Amino acid sequence: MNQSAPVLTVDGPGGAGKGTISRLVADQLGWYLLDSGALYRLTALAASRHAVALDDEAGLAHVAAHLDVTFQTGGDTPQVLLEGEAVSGAIRTEQMGDAASRVAALPAVRKALLQRQRDFRQAPGLVADGRDMGTVVFQDAPLKIFLTASAEERARRRYSQLREAGVDASLSSLLKDIQARDARDMQREVAPLVPAEDAVELDTTHLTIPEVVDRLTELLANRGLVTVT
Ligand code: DC
């Protein structure tokens, strides 16, 4: 970990485009990327594989603290390995997203994952994608973004992604899931989903992906964190 390395935090509700945008900005700058949601999804998957119940807080915290995870970067398709097995697809299902949101509401699990997330801070910089990156994990980040989009638009984006992947989906049930997950993430007692006081809020409902990336690059440049050529 390098405390002085700059961090761009990208928080917001599921489906606002955080993952795609964070990856593009990190690639463009040559910075490291933390997909913190993946750590909660991996905890949920490891728990189900080791038969730990989703309401067993101490058991889940133990699973989180001992996660055997490798993020393979480089190459065209980054892979996540859990105990040596490729699980990038297995952690992306709606079911695992729901389980992740449940384990993420448990304080002992969040505590167990805190240092692991901070260890991603390395020079030349880090883009950190999540819900509490700016409010809890990297409170001193020099640029904090809160990315939003209407629930309807987020459901539509998820629907198109699933259809493109050949997965059968219903727009109305996706919308219901998104609303339920938003409510759980925003109302939990520990590290709820709220913008940091010093975050820049960006509504992406009517913006394209390149427009959002440009806006973030501009903000980074305005704060002297990158030089634009
Ligand atoms: O971003 P995602 O959909 O992969 O996240 C999965 C769940 O994990 C989400 O419902 C909320 C939780 N999460 C969290 O509580 N804190 C984070 N920093 C990232 C994700």
CSV table of C-alpha atoms and ligand atoms in Angstrom, one decimal:
chain,number,residue,atom,x,y,z
A,1,MET,CA,0.0,0.0,0.0
A,2,ASN,CA,1.1,3.5,-0.7
A,3,GLN,CA,-0.7,6.1,1.3
A,4,SER,CA,0.3,8.9,-1.0
A,5,ALA,CA,-0.9,7.3,-4.2
A,6,PRO,CA,-4.0,9.2,-5.6
A,7,VAL,CA,-7.4,7.5,-5.4
A,8,LEU,CA,-10.4,8.2,-7.5
A,9,THR,CA,-13.5,6.8,-5.7
A,10,VAL,CA,-16.5,5.9,-7.8
A,11,ASP,CA,-19.6,5.1,-5.6
A,12,GLY,CA,-23.2,4.7,-6.5
A,13,PRO,CA,-26.1,2.3,-6.8
A,14,GLY,CA,-25.9,-0.9,-8.8
A,15,GLY,CA,-26.2,-0.5,-12.6
A,16,ALA,CA,-25.2,3.2,-12.7
A,17,GLY,CA,-22.2,2.2,-14.8
A,18,LYS,CA,-19.5,2.3,-12.1
A,19,GLY,CA,-17.8,-1.0,-13.2
A,20,THR,CA,-17.5,-0.1,-16.9
A,21,ILE,CA,-16.5,3.5,-16.3
A,22,SER,CA,-14.0,2.6,-13.5
A,23,ARG,CA,-12.3,0.0,-15.8
A,24,LEU,CA,-12.1,2.4,-18.7
A,25,VAL,CA,-10.6,5.3,-16.6
A,26,ALA,CA,-8.1,2.9,-14.9
A,27,ASP,CA,-7.0,1.6,-18.3
A,28,GLN,CA,-6.7,5.0,-19.7
A,29,LEU,CA,-4.6,6.3,-16.8
A,30,GLY,CA,-2.6,3.1,-16.2
A,31,TRP,CA,-4.0,3.1,-12.6
A,32,TYR,CA,-4.9,0.1,-10.5
A,33,LEU,CA,-8.6,-0.9,-10.2
A,34,LEU,CA,-10.5,-2.1,-7.1
A,35,ASP,CA,-13.8,-3.7,-7.8
A,36,SER,CA,-15.0,-3.8,-4.1
A,37,GLY,CA,-18.4,-5.3,-5.0
A,38,ALA,CA,-16.5,-8.4,-6.3
A,39,LEU,CA,-15.1,-9.0,-2.8
A,40,TYR,CA,-18.6,-9.0,-1.3
A,41,ARG,CA,-19.8,-11.3,-4.2
A,42,LEU,CA,-16.8,-13.6,-3.6
A,43,THR,CA,-17.5,-13.7,0.1
A,44,ALA,CA,-21.1,-14.8,-0.7
A,45,LEU,CA,-19.9,-17.4,-3.2
A,46,ALA,CA,-17.2,-18.8,-0.8
A,47,ALA,CA,-19.8,-19.0,2.0
A,48,SER,CA,-22.2,-21.0,-0.2
A,49,ARG,CA,-19.4,-23.3,-1.1
A,50,HIS,CA,-18.4,-23.8,2.5
A,51,ALA,CA,-22.0,-24.1,3.7
A,52,VAL,CA,-21.9,-21.0,5.8
A,53,ALA,CA,-25.4,-19.5,6.2
A,54,LEU,CA,-26.1,-15.9,5.0
A,55,ASP,CA,-27.1,-14.9,8.6
A,56,ASP,CA,-24.1,-16.4,10.3
A,57,GLU,CA,-22.2,-13.1,10.8
A,58,ALA,CA,-19.1,-14.6,12.6
A,59,GLY,CA,-18.9,-17.4,10.0
A,60,LEU,CA,-19.1,-15.0,7.1
A,61,ALA,CA,-16.5,-12.7,8.6
A,62,HIS,CA,-14.2,-15.6,8.9
A,63,VAL,CA,-14.8,-16.5,5.3
A,64,ALA,CA,-14.2,-12.8,4.3
A,65,ALA,CA,-11.0,-12.6,6.3
A,66,HIS,CA,-9.6,-15.8,4.7
A,67,LEU,CA,-10.8,-15.3,1.1
A,68,ASP,CA,-8.3,-16.9,-1.2
A,69,VAL,CA,-8.6,-14.6,-4.2
A,70,THR,CA,-6.5,-13.7,-7.2
A,71,PHE,CA,-7.4,-10.9,-9.6
A,72,GLN,CA,-5.7,-11.8,-12.9
A,73,THR,CA,-5.2,-8.6,-14.8
A,74,GLY,CA,-3.6,-8.3,-18.2
A,75,GLY,CA,-4.9,-10.1,-21.3
A,76,ASP,CA,-8.2,-9.2,-22.9
A,77,THR,CA,-10.5,-10.7,-20.2
A,78,PRO,CA,-9.5,-10.2,-16.6
A,79,GLN,CA,-10.3,-13.2,-14.5
A,80,VAL,CA,-11.1,-13.6,-10.8
A,81,LEU,CA,-10.0,-16.9,-9.1
A,82,LEU,CA,-11.5,-18.2,-5.9
A,83,GLU,CA,-9.3,-20.9,-4.4
A,84,GLY,CA,-7.7,-21.3,-7.8
A,85,GLU,CA,-10.9,-21.6,-9.7
A,86,ALA,CA,-12.1,-19.1,-12.3
A,87,VAL,CA,-15.4,-17.6,-11.0
A,88,SER,CA,-15.8,-14.3,-13.0
A,89,GLY,CA,-19.2,-15.6,-14.3
A,90,ALA,CA,-20.3,-17.3,-11.1
A,91,ILE,CA,-20.1,-14.1,-9.1
A,92,ARG,CA,-22.0,-12.0,-11.6
A,93,THR,CA,-25.4,-13.7,-11.4
A,94,GLU,CA,-28.4,-11.9,-10.0
A,95,GLN,CA,-28.6,-14.4,-7.2
A,96,MET,CA,-24.9,-13.8,-6.1
A,97,GLY,CA,-25.6,-10.0,-6.3
A,98,ASP,CA,-28.5,-10.4,-3.9
A,99,ALA,CA,-26.5,-12.6,-1.6
A,100,ALA,CA,-23.6,-10.1,-1.7
A,101,SER,CA,-25.9,-7.3,-0.7
A,102,ARG,CA,-27.0,-9.3,2.3
A,103,VAL,CA,-23.5,-10.2,3.5
A,104,ALA,CA,-22.4,-6.6,2.9
A,105,ALA,CA,-25.0,-5.4,5.5
A,106,LEU,CA,-23.0,-7.2,8.2
A,107,PRO,CA,-20.5,-5.0,10.1
A,108,ALA,CA,-18.1,-7.9,10.9
A,109,VAL,CA,-17.9,-8.7,7.2
A,110,ARG,CA,-17.2,-5.1,6.2
A,111,LYS,CA,-14.5,-4.9,8.9
A,112,ALA,CA,-12.9,-8.1,7.6
A,113,LEU,CA,-12.6,-6.7,4.1
A,114,LEU,CA,-11.4,-3.2,5.0
A,115,GLN,CA,-7.6,-3.6,5.0
A,116,ARG,CA,-7.7,-5.9,1.9
A,117,GLN,CA,-9.4,-3.0,0.0
A,118,ARG,CA,-6.9,-0.4,1.3
A,119,ASP,CA,-4.0,-2.6,0.1
A,120,PHE,CA,-5.0,-1.9,-3.5
A,121,ARG,CA,-3.8,1.7,-3.1
A,122,GLN,CA,-0.5,1.7,-5.1
A,123,ALA,CA,1.3,4.2,-7.3
A,124,PRO,CA,0.7,5.6,-9.8
A,125,GLY,CA,-3.0,5.6,-8.6
A,126,LEU,CA,-6.2,3.6,-7.9
A,127,VAL,CA,-9.7,3.8,-9.2
A,128,ALA,CA,-11.9,2.3,-6.4
A,129,ASP,CA,-15.4,1.2,-7.4
A,130,GLY,CA,-18.1,0.5,-4.8
A,131,ARG,CA,-20.6,1.9,-2.3
A,132,ASP,CA,-18.5,3.3,0.5
A,133,MET,CA,-15.2,4.0,-1.2
A,134,GLY,CA,-15.4,7.8,-0.5
A,135,THR,CA,-17.2,7.6,2.8
A,136,VAL,CA,-15.3,4.9,4.6
A,137,VAL,CA,-12.5,3.1,2.8
A,138,PHE,CA,-10.6,6.0,1.2
A,139,GLN,CA,-11.9,9.1,3.1
A,140,ASP,CA,-8.9,11.1,2.0
A,141,ALA,CA,-9.3,10.5,-1.7
A,142,PRO,CA,-8.6,13.7,-3.7
A,143,LEU,CA,-11.5,13.0,-6.1
A,144,LYS,CA,-14.8,11.3,-5.2
A,145,ILE,CA,-17.6,10.6,-7.7
A,146,PHE,CA,-21.1,9.5,-6.9
A,147,LEU,CA,-22.6,8.0,-10.1
A,148,THR,CA,-26.3,7.7,-10.4
A,149,ALA,CA,-29.0,6.9,-13.0
A,150,SER,CA,-32.7,6.4,-12.6
A,151,ALA,CA,-33.8,2.9,-11.5
A,152,GLU,CA,-35.7,2.5,-14.8
A,153,GLU,CA,-32.6,3.3,-16.8
A,154,ARG,CA,-30.4,0.9,-14.7
A,155,ALA,CA,-33.0,-1.9,-15.2
A,156,ARG,CA,-33.0,-1.3,-18.9
A,157,ARG,CA,-29.2,-1.4,-19.1
A,158,ARG,CA,-29.1,-4.7,-17.1
A,159,TYR,CA,-31.9,-6.1,-19.3
A,160,SER,CA,-29.9,-5.4,-22.5
A,161,GLN,CA,-26.7,-6.8,-21.0
A,162,LEU,CA,-28.5,-10.0,-20.1
A,163,ARG,CA,-30.3,-10.3,-23.4
A,164,GLU,CA,-26.9,-9.8,-25.2
A,165,ALA,CA,-25.5,-12.6,-23.1
A,166,GLY,CA,-28.4,-14.8,-24.2
A,167,VAL,CA,-30.0,-14.8,-20.7
A,168,ASP,CA,-33.8,-14.7,-20.4
A,169,ALA,CA,-34.8,-11.7,-18.3
A,170,SER,CA,-37.9,-9.7,-17.4
A,171,LEU,CA,-37.6,-5.9,-17.2
A,172,SER,CA,-40.2,-5.6,-14.5
A,173,SER,CA,-38.6,-8.1,-12.2
A,174,LEU,CA,-35.2,-6.6,-12.8
A,175,LEU,CA,-36.6,-3.2,-11.8
A,176,LYS,CA,-38.1,-4.7,-8.6
A,177,ASP,CA,-34.7,-6.4,-7.8
A,178,ILE,CA,-32.8,-3.1,-8.3
A,179,GLN,CA,-35.2,-1.2,-6.1
A,180,ALA,CA,-35.0,-3.8,-3.4
A,181,ARG,CA,-31.2,-3.8,-3.5
A,182,ASP,CA,-31.0,0.0,-3.5
A,183,ALA,CA,-33.2,0.1,-0.4
A,184,ARG,CA,-31.1,-2.5,1.4
A,185,ASP,CA,-27.8,-0.8,0.5
A,186,MET,CA,-29.1,2.7,1.5
A,187,GLN,CA,-30.9,1.8,4.7
A,188,ARG,CA,-28.3,-0.5,6.3
A,189,GLU,CA,-26.7,0.8,9.5
A,190,VAL,CA,-23.1,0.3,8.6
A,191,ALA,CA,-21.6,2.2,5.6
A,192,PRO,CA,-24.9,2.9,3.9
A,193,LEU,CA,-24.9,4.0,0.2
A,194,VAL,CA,-24.8,7.8,0.5
A,195,PRO,CA,-22.6,10.3,-1.4
A,196,ALA,CA,-19.6,11.5,0.6
A,197,GLU,CA,-20.0,15.2,1.6
A,198,ASP,CA,-17.2,16.1,-0.8
A,199,ALA,CA,-18.4,13.9,-3.7
A,200,VAL,CA,-19.2,15.2,-7.2
A,201,GLU,CA,-22.6,13.7,-8.2
A,202,LEU,CA,-23.0,12.7,-11.8
A,203,ASP,CA,-26.3,11.5,-13.2
A,204,THR,CA,-25.6,9.2,-16.2
A,205,THR,CA,-29.2,8.6,-17.2
A,206,HIS,CA,-28.8,10.6,-20.4
A,207,LEU,CA,-25.0,10.3,-20.9
A,208,THR,CA,-23.0,7.9,-23.0
A,209,ILE,CA,-20.1,5.9,-21.6
A,210,PRO,CA,-17.5,8.0,-23.4
A,211,GLU,CA,-19.2,11.2,-22.2
A,212,VAL,CA,-18.9,10.0,-18.6
A,213,VAL,CA,-15.2,9.0,-19.0
A,214,ASP,CA,-14.4,12.4,-20.5
A,215,ARG,CA,-16.1,14.2,-17.6
A,216,LEU,CA,-14.1,12.2,-15.1
A,217,THR,CA,-10.9,12.8,-16.9
A,218,GLU,CA,-11.7,16.5,-17.0
A,219,LEU,CA,-12.3,16.5,-13.2
A,220,LEU,CA,-9.1,14.6,-12.5
A,221,ALA,CA,-7.2,17.2,-14.7
A,222,ASN,CA,-8.9,20.1,-12.9
A,223,ARG,CA,-7.6,18.8,-9.6
A,224,GLY,CA,-4.1,18.3,-10.9
A,225,LEU,CA,-4.2,14.5,-10.6
A,226,VAL,CA,-3.4,13.9,-14.2
A,227,THR,CA,-2.1,16.0,-17.0
A,228,VAL,CA,-4.1,16.0,-20.2
A,229,THR,CA,-2.0,16.1,-23.4
B,1,DC,O1,-21.3,-3.4,-7.2
B,1,DC,P1,-21.8,-4.9,-7.0
B,1,DC,O2,-23.2,-5.0,-7.6
B,1,DC,O3,-20.9,-5.9,-7.5
B,1,DC,O4,-22.0,-5.1,-5.5
B,1,DC,C1,-22.6,-6.2,-4.9
B,1,DC,C2,-23.2,-5.9,-3.6
B,1,DC,O5,-22.1,-5.6,-2.7
B,1,DC,C3,-24.1,-4.6,-3.5
B,1,DC,O6,-25.4,-4.9,-3.4
B,1,DC,C4,-23.7,-3.9,-2.3
B,1,DC,C5,-22.4,-4.5,-1.8
B,1,DC,N1,-21.3,-3.6,-1.8
B,1,DC,C6,-21.1,-2.9,-0.7
B,1,DC,O7,-21.9,-2.9,0.2
B,1,DC,N2,-20.0,-2.1,-0.6
B,1,DC,C7,-19.1,-1.9,-1.6
B,1,DC,N3,-18.1,-1.1,-1.5
B,1,DC,C8,-19.3,-2.6,-2.8
B,1,DC,C9,-20.4,-3.5,-2.9
